[in-house]
mmCIF file with all atom_site columns, C-alpha atoms in Angstrom:
data_model
loop_
_atom_site.group_PDB
_atom_site.id
_atom_site.type_symbol
_atom_site.label_atom_id
_atom_site.label_alt_id
_atom_site.label_comp_id
_atom_site.label_asym_id
_atom_site.label_entity_id
_atom_site.label_seq_id
_atom_site.pdbx_PDB_ins_code
_atom_site.Cartn_x
_atom_site.Cartn_y
_atom_site.Cartn_z
_atom_site.occupancy
_atom_site.B_iso_or_equiv
_atom_site.pdbx_formal_charge
_atom_site.auth_seq_id
_atom_site.auth_comp_id
_atom_site.auth_asym_id
_atom_site.auth_atom_id
_atom_site.pdbx_PDB_model_num
ATOM 1   C CA . GLY V 1 1   ? 113.794 90.673  83.312  1.00 81.00 ? 1   GLY V CA 1
ATOM 2   C CA . ARG V 1 2   ? 111.408 91.672  80.459  1.00 91.00 ? 2   ARG V CA 1
ATOM 3   C CA . ALA V 1 3   ? 113.250 92.784  77.183  1.00 95.00 ? 3   ALA V CA 1
ATOM 4   C CA . ALA V 1 4   ? 112.746 96.450  76.405  1.00 97.00 ? 4   ALA V CA 1
ATOM 5   C CA . ALA V 1 5   ? 114.549 99.240  74.573  1.00 97.00 ? 5   ALA V CA 1
ATOM 6   C CA . ILE V 1 6   ? 115.887 102.450 75.826  1.00 97.00 ? 6   ILE V CA 1
ATOM 7   C CA . LEU V 1 7   ? 115.074 105.360 73.474  1.00 96.00 ? 7   LEU V CA 1
ATOM 8   C CA . GLY V 1 8   ? 116.279 108.832 73.477  1.00 94.00 ? 8   GLY V CA 1
ATOM 9   C CA . PHE V 1 9   ? 118.881 111.374 72.403  1.00 94.00 ? 9   PHE V CA 1
ATOM 10  C CA . PRO V 1 10  ? 121.897 110.684 74.788  1.00 93.00 ? 10  PRO V CA 1
ATOM 11  C CA . LEU V 1 11  ? 124.754 113.131 75.066  1.00 92.00 ? 11  LEU V CA 1
ATOM 12  C CA . ASN V 1 12  ? 122.948 115.611 73.018  1.00 90.00 ? 12  ASN V CA 1
ATOM 13  C CA . GLY V 1 13  ? 123.460 113.251 69.897  1.00 93.00 ? 13  GLY V CA 1
ATOM 14  C CA . PRO V 1 14  ? 121.330 111.632 67.322  1.00 95.00 ? 14  PRO V CA 1
ATOM 15  C CA . TYR V 1 15  ? 118.324 109.405 68.193  1.00 95.00 ? 15  TYR V CA 1
ATOM 16  C CA . ASP V 1 16  ? 119.480 106.190 69.817  1.00 95.00 ? 16  ASP V CA 1
ATOM 17  C CA . VAL V 1 17  ? 117.948 102.805 70.685  1.00 96.00 ? 17  VAL V CA 1
ATOM 18  C CA . ARG V 1 18  ? 119.594 100.456 73.014  1.00 96.00 ? 18  ARG V CA 1
ATOM 19  C CA . ALA V 1 19  ? 118.604 97.009  74.237  1.00 97.00 ? 19  ALA V CA 1
ATOM 20  C CA . GLY V 1 20  ? 117.699 96.590  77.873  1.00 96.00 ? 20  GLY V CA 1
ATOM 21  C CA . ARG V 1 21  ? 115.718 94.783  80.444  1.00 96.00 ? 21  ARG V CA 1
ATOM 22  C CA . LEU V 1 22  ? 113.175 95.953  82.711  1.00 96.00 ? 22  LEU V CA 1
ATOM 23  C CA . GLY V 1 23  ? 113.661 95.166  86.364  1.00 95.00 ? 23  GLY V CA 1
ATOM 24  C CA . ARG V 1 24  ? 111.485 95.360  89.515  1.00 95.00 ? 24  ARG V CA 1
ATOM 25  C CA . THR V 1 25  ? 109.680 98.128  90.915  1.00 95.00 ? 25  THR V CA 1
ATOM 26  C CA . ASN V 1 26  ? 110.366 98.853  94.517  1.00 95.00 ? 26  ASN V CA 1
ATOM 27  C CA . GLU V 1 27  ? 109.722 101.582 97.116  1.00 94.00 ? 27  GLU V CA 1
ATOM 28  C CA . VAL V 1 28  ? 112.707 103.381 98.343  1.00 92.00 ? 28  VAL V CA 1
ATOM 29  C CA . VAL V 1 29  ? 113.745 106.125 100.746 1.00 93.00 ? 29  VAL V CA 1
ATOM 30  C CA . THR V 1 30  ? 116.259 108.432 99.110  1.00 87.00 ? 30  THR V CA 1
ATOM 31  C CA . GLN V 1 31  ? 117.072 112.101 98.379  1.00 84.00 ? 31  GLN V CA 1
ATOM 32  C CA . ASP V 1 32  ? 115.015 113.816 95.609  1.00 79.00 ? 32  ASP V CA 1
ATOM 33  C CA . ALA V 1 33  ? 116.739 115.541 92.614  1.00 76.00 ? 33  ALA V CA 1
ATOM 34  C CA . TYR V 1 34  ? 117.446 118.619 94.587  1.00 81.00 ? 34  TYR V CA 1
ATOM 35  C CA . GLY V 1 35  ? 119.214 116.877 97.409  1.00 83.00 ? 35  GLY V CA 1
ATOM 36  C CA . ARG V 1 36  ? 116.125 117.081 99.849  1.00 84.00 ? 36  ARG V CA 1
ATOM 37  C CA . GLY V 1 37  ? 115.075 114.157 101.629 1.00 81.00 ? 37  GLY V CA 1
ATOM 38  C CA . PRO V 1 38  ? 114.552 111.655 102.804 1.00 91.00 ? 38  PRO V CA 1
ATOM 39  C CA . VAL V 1 39  ? 111.697 111.028 100.421 1.00 90.00 ? 39  VAL V CA 1
ATOM 40  C CA . ARG V 1 40  ? 109.792 107.771 99.810  1.00 92.00 ? 40  ARG V CA 1
ATOM 41  C CA . ARG V 1 41  ? 109.164 106.929 96.230  1.00 91.00 ? 41  ARG V CA 1
ATOM 42  C CA . SER V 1 42  ? 108.657 103.986 93.780  1.00 94.00 ? 42  SER V CA 1
ATOM 43  C CA . ILE V 1 43  ? 111.497 103.399 91.246  1.00 94.00 ? 43  ILE V CA 1
ATOM 44  C CA . THR V 1 44  ? 111.860 100.790 88.492  1.00 96.00 ? 44  THR V CA 1
ATOM 45  C CA . SER V 1 45  ? 115.292 99.337  88.025  1.00 95.00 ? 45  SER V CA 1
ATOM 46  C CA . LEU V 1 46  ? 116.480 98.555  84.615  1.00 96.00 ? 46  LEU V CA 1
ATOM 47  C CA . ARG V 1 47  ? 119.577 97.298  82.869  1.00 95.00 ? 47  ARG V CA 1
ATOM 48  C CA . GLY V 1 48  ? 121.101 98.752  79.616  1.00 95.00 ? 48  GLY V CA 1
ATOM 49  C CA . LEU V 1 49  ? 123.150 101.522 78.532  1.00 95.00 ? 49  LEU V CA 1
ATOM 50  C CA . VAL V 1 50  ? 121.583 104.760 80.248  1.00 95.00 ? 50  VAL V CA 1
ATOM 51  C CA . ARG V 1 51  ? 123.472 107.988 79.481  1.00 93.00 ? 51  ARG V CA 1
ATOM 52  C CA . SER V 1 52  ? 123.069 111.625 80.008  1.00 90.00 ? 52  SER V CA 1
ATOM 53  C CA . GLY V 1 53  ? 120.227 112.802 77.775  1.00 90.00 ? 53  GLY V CA 1
ATOM 54  C CA . ASN V 1 54  ? 118.169 109.517 78.259  1.00 93.00 ? 54  ASN V CA 1
ATOM 55  C CA . SER V 1 55  ? 116.412 111.237 81.286  1.00 91.00 ? 55  SER V CA 1
ATOM 56  C CA . GLY V 1 56  ? 112.738 111.730 80.537  1.00 91.00 ? 56  GLY V CA 1
ATOM 57  C CA . GLY V 1 57  ? 112.816 109.350 77.722  1.00 94.00 ? 57  GLY V CA 1
ATOM 58  C CA . PRO V 1 58  ? 110.839 106.107 77.373  1.00 96.00 ? 58  PRO V CA 1
ATOM 59  C CA . MET V 1 59  ? 111.835 102.462 77.816  1.00 97.00 ? 59  MET V CA 1
ATOM 60  C CA . VAL V 1 60  ? 109.421 100.523 75.514  1.00 97.00 ? 60  VAL V CA 1
ATOM 61  C CA . ASP V 1 61  ? 108.510 96.820  75.129  1.00 96.00 ? 61  ASP V CA 1
ATOM 62  C CA . GLY V 1 62  ? 108.461 95.137  71.804  1.00 94.00 ? 62  GLY V CA 1
ATOM 63  C CA . ALA V 1 63  ? 104.992 96.453  70.927  1.00 95.00 ? 63  ALA V CA 1
ATOM 64  C CA . GLY V 1 64  ? 106.097 99.981  71.492  1.00 95.00 ? 64  GLY V CA 1
ATOM 65  C CA . ARG V 1 65  ? 104.386 100.383 74.813  1.00 95.00 ? 65  ARG V CA 1
ATOM 66  C CA . VAL V 1 66  ? 106.192 102.600 77.408  1.00 96.00 ? 66  VAL V CA 1
ATOM 67  C CA . VAL V 1 67  ? 107.196 100.337 80.544  1.00 96.00 ? 67  VAL V CA 1
ATOM 68  C CA . THR V 1 68  ? 108.954 103.010 82.430  1.00 97.00 ? 68  THR V CA 1
ATOM 69  C CA . THR V 1 69  ? 110.271 106.638 82.040  1.00 96.00 ? 69  THR V CA 1
ATOM 70  C CA . ILE V 1 70  ? 114.089 106.950 82.619  1.00 96.00 ? 70  ILE V CA 1
ATOM 71  C CA . PHE V 1 71  ? 115.290 109.277 85.100  1.00 91.00 ? 71  PHE V CA 1
ATOM 72  C CA . ALA V 1 72  ? 118.730 108.367 86.106  1.00 91.00 ? 72  ALA V CA 1
ATOM 73  C CA . ALA V 1 73  ? 121.812 106.118 85.318  1.00 92.00 ? 73  ALA V CA 1
ATOM 74  C CA . ALA V 1 74  ? 123.187 103.824 87.866  1.00 89.00 ? 74  ALA V CA 1
ATOM 75  C CA . THR V 1 75  ? 126.500 105.225 89.282  1.00 85.00 ? 75  THR V CA 1
ATOM 76  C CA . SER V 1 76  ? 127.941 101.788 90.355  1.00 82.00 ? 76  SER V CA 1
ATOM 77  C CA . GLY V 1 77  ? 127.634 98.137  89.329  1.00 74.00 ? 77  GLY V CA 1
ATOM 78  C CA . PRO V 1 78  ? 126.481 96.913  85.876  1.00 75.00 ? 78  PRO V CA 1
ATOM 79  C CA . ARG V 1 79  ? 125.128 99.179  83.162  1.00 88.00 ? 79  ARG V CA 1
ATOM 80  C CA . GLY V 1 80  ? 121.713 100.245 84.089  1.00 92.00 ? 80  GLY V CA 1
ATOM 81  C CA . GLY V 1 81  ? 119.559 103.003 85.527  1.00 95.00 ? 81  GLY V CA 1
ATOM 82  C CA . TYR V 1 82  ? 116.219 103.764 87.025  1.00 94.00 ? 82  TYR V CA 1
ATOM 83  C CA . GLY V 1 83  ? 112.691 104.734 85.725  1.00 96.00 ? 83  GLY V CA 1
ATOM 84  C CA . VAL V 1 84  ? 109.517 106.320 87.085  1.00 95.00 ? 84  VAL V CA 1
ATOM 85  C CA . PRO V 1 85  ? 106.826 103.763 87.169  1.00 95.00 ? 85  PRO V CA 1
ATOM 86  C CA . ASN V 1 86  ? 103.944 104.272 84.663  1.00 92.00 ? 86  ASN V CA 1
ATOM 87  C CA . ALA V 1 87  ? 101.398 104.503 87.567  1.00 92.00 ? 87  ALA V CA 1
ATOM 88  C CA . VAL V 1 88  ? 103.354 107.465 89.024  1.00 92.00 ? 88  VAL V CA 1
ATOM 89  C CA . VAL V 1 89  ? 103.683 109.278 85.667  1.00 91.00 ? 89  VAL V CA 1
ATOM 90  C CA . SER V 1 90  ? 99.895  108.789 84.993  1.00 91.00 ? 90  SER V CA 1
ATOM 91  C CA . ARG V 1 91  ? 99.001  110.170 88.524  1.00 90.00 ? 91  ARG V CA 1
ATOM 92  C CA . ALA V 1 92  ? 101.138 113.240 87.959  1.00 87.00 ? 92  ALA V CA 1
ATOM 93  C CA . LEU V 1 93  ? 99.574  113.710 84.496  1.00 87.00 ? 93  LEU V CA 1
ATOM 94  C CA . GLU V 1 94  ? 96.013  113.461 85.845  1.00 89.00 ? 94  GLU V CA 1
ATOM 95  C CA . ARG V 1 95  ? 96.857  116.057 88.637  1.00 88.00 ? 95  ARG V CA 1
ATOM 96  C CA . ALA V 1 96  ? 98.362  118.537 86.128  1.00 86.00 ? 96  ALA V CA 1
ATOM 97  C CA . ARG V 1 97  ? 95.258  118.034 83.745  1.00 86.00 ? 97  ARG V CA 1
ATOM 98  C CA . ALA V 1 98  ? 92.811  118.617 86.684  1.00 90.00 ? 98  ALA V CA 1
ATOM 99  C CA . ARG V 1 99  ? 94.491  121.934 87.540  1.00 88.00 ? 99  ARG V CA 1
ATOM 100 C CA . ASN V 1 100 ? 94.867  122.700 83.824  1.00 85.00 ? 100 ASN V CA 1
ATOM 101 C CA . VAL V 1 101 ? 98.791  123.102 84.390  1.00 78.00 ? 101 VAL V CA 1
ATOM 102 C CA . THR V 1 102 ? 101.019 124.060 81.484  1.00 79.00 ? 102 THR V CA 1
ATOM 103 C CA . ILE V 1 103 ? 104.747 123.271 81.959  1.00 74.00 ? 103 ILE V CA 1
ATOM 104 C CA . SER V 1 104 ? 107.367 125.332 80.010  1.00 76.00 ? 104 SER V CA 1
ATOM 105 C CA . THR V 1 105 ? 110.011 123.447 78.018  1.00 73.00 ? 105 THR V CA 1
ATOM 106 C CA . GLY V 1 106 ? 112.362 126.213 79.192  1.00 73.00 ? 106 GLY V CA 1
ATOM 107 C CA . PRO V 1 107 ? 115.782 126.445 77.475  1.00 74.00 ? 107 PRO V CA 1
ATOM 108 C CA . CYS V 1 108 ? 115.158 122.864 75.954  1.00 66.00 ? 108 CYS V CA 1
ATOM 109 C CA . ALA V 1 109 ? 112.983 124.088 73.115  1.00 54.00 ? 109 ALA V CA 1
#
């Protein structure tokens, strides 16, 4: 229930900041982004207006610290969505650095 802000460029529009609340982090069994599964992963729930274009953007606390990285909007129920916990993002970045991996921005740049 900690207050936080959803930052990003939703709907390919201008920079946007929306109030939100950070929820709990739980381990779930679900499909991955490509419809493969089941996969087990940790996700953080959040409340607030999450729209297309917020994916990959941060949710930050009052001090500007990232509290989760948004990856999906909720498809039912109250406004909200889901984030990747910081620990998961940190491990992925450490693995990429260790392998000296470079990721292209593709058509997004």
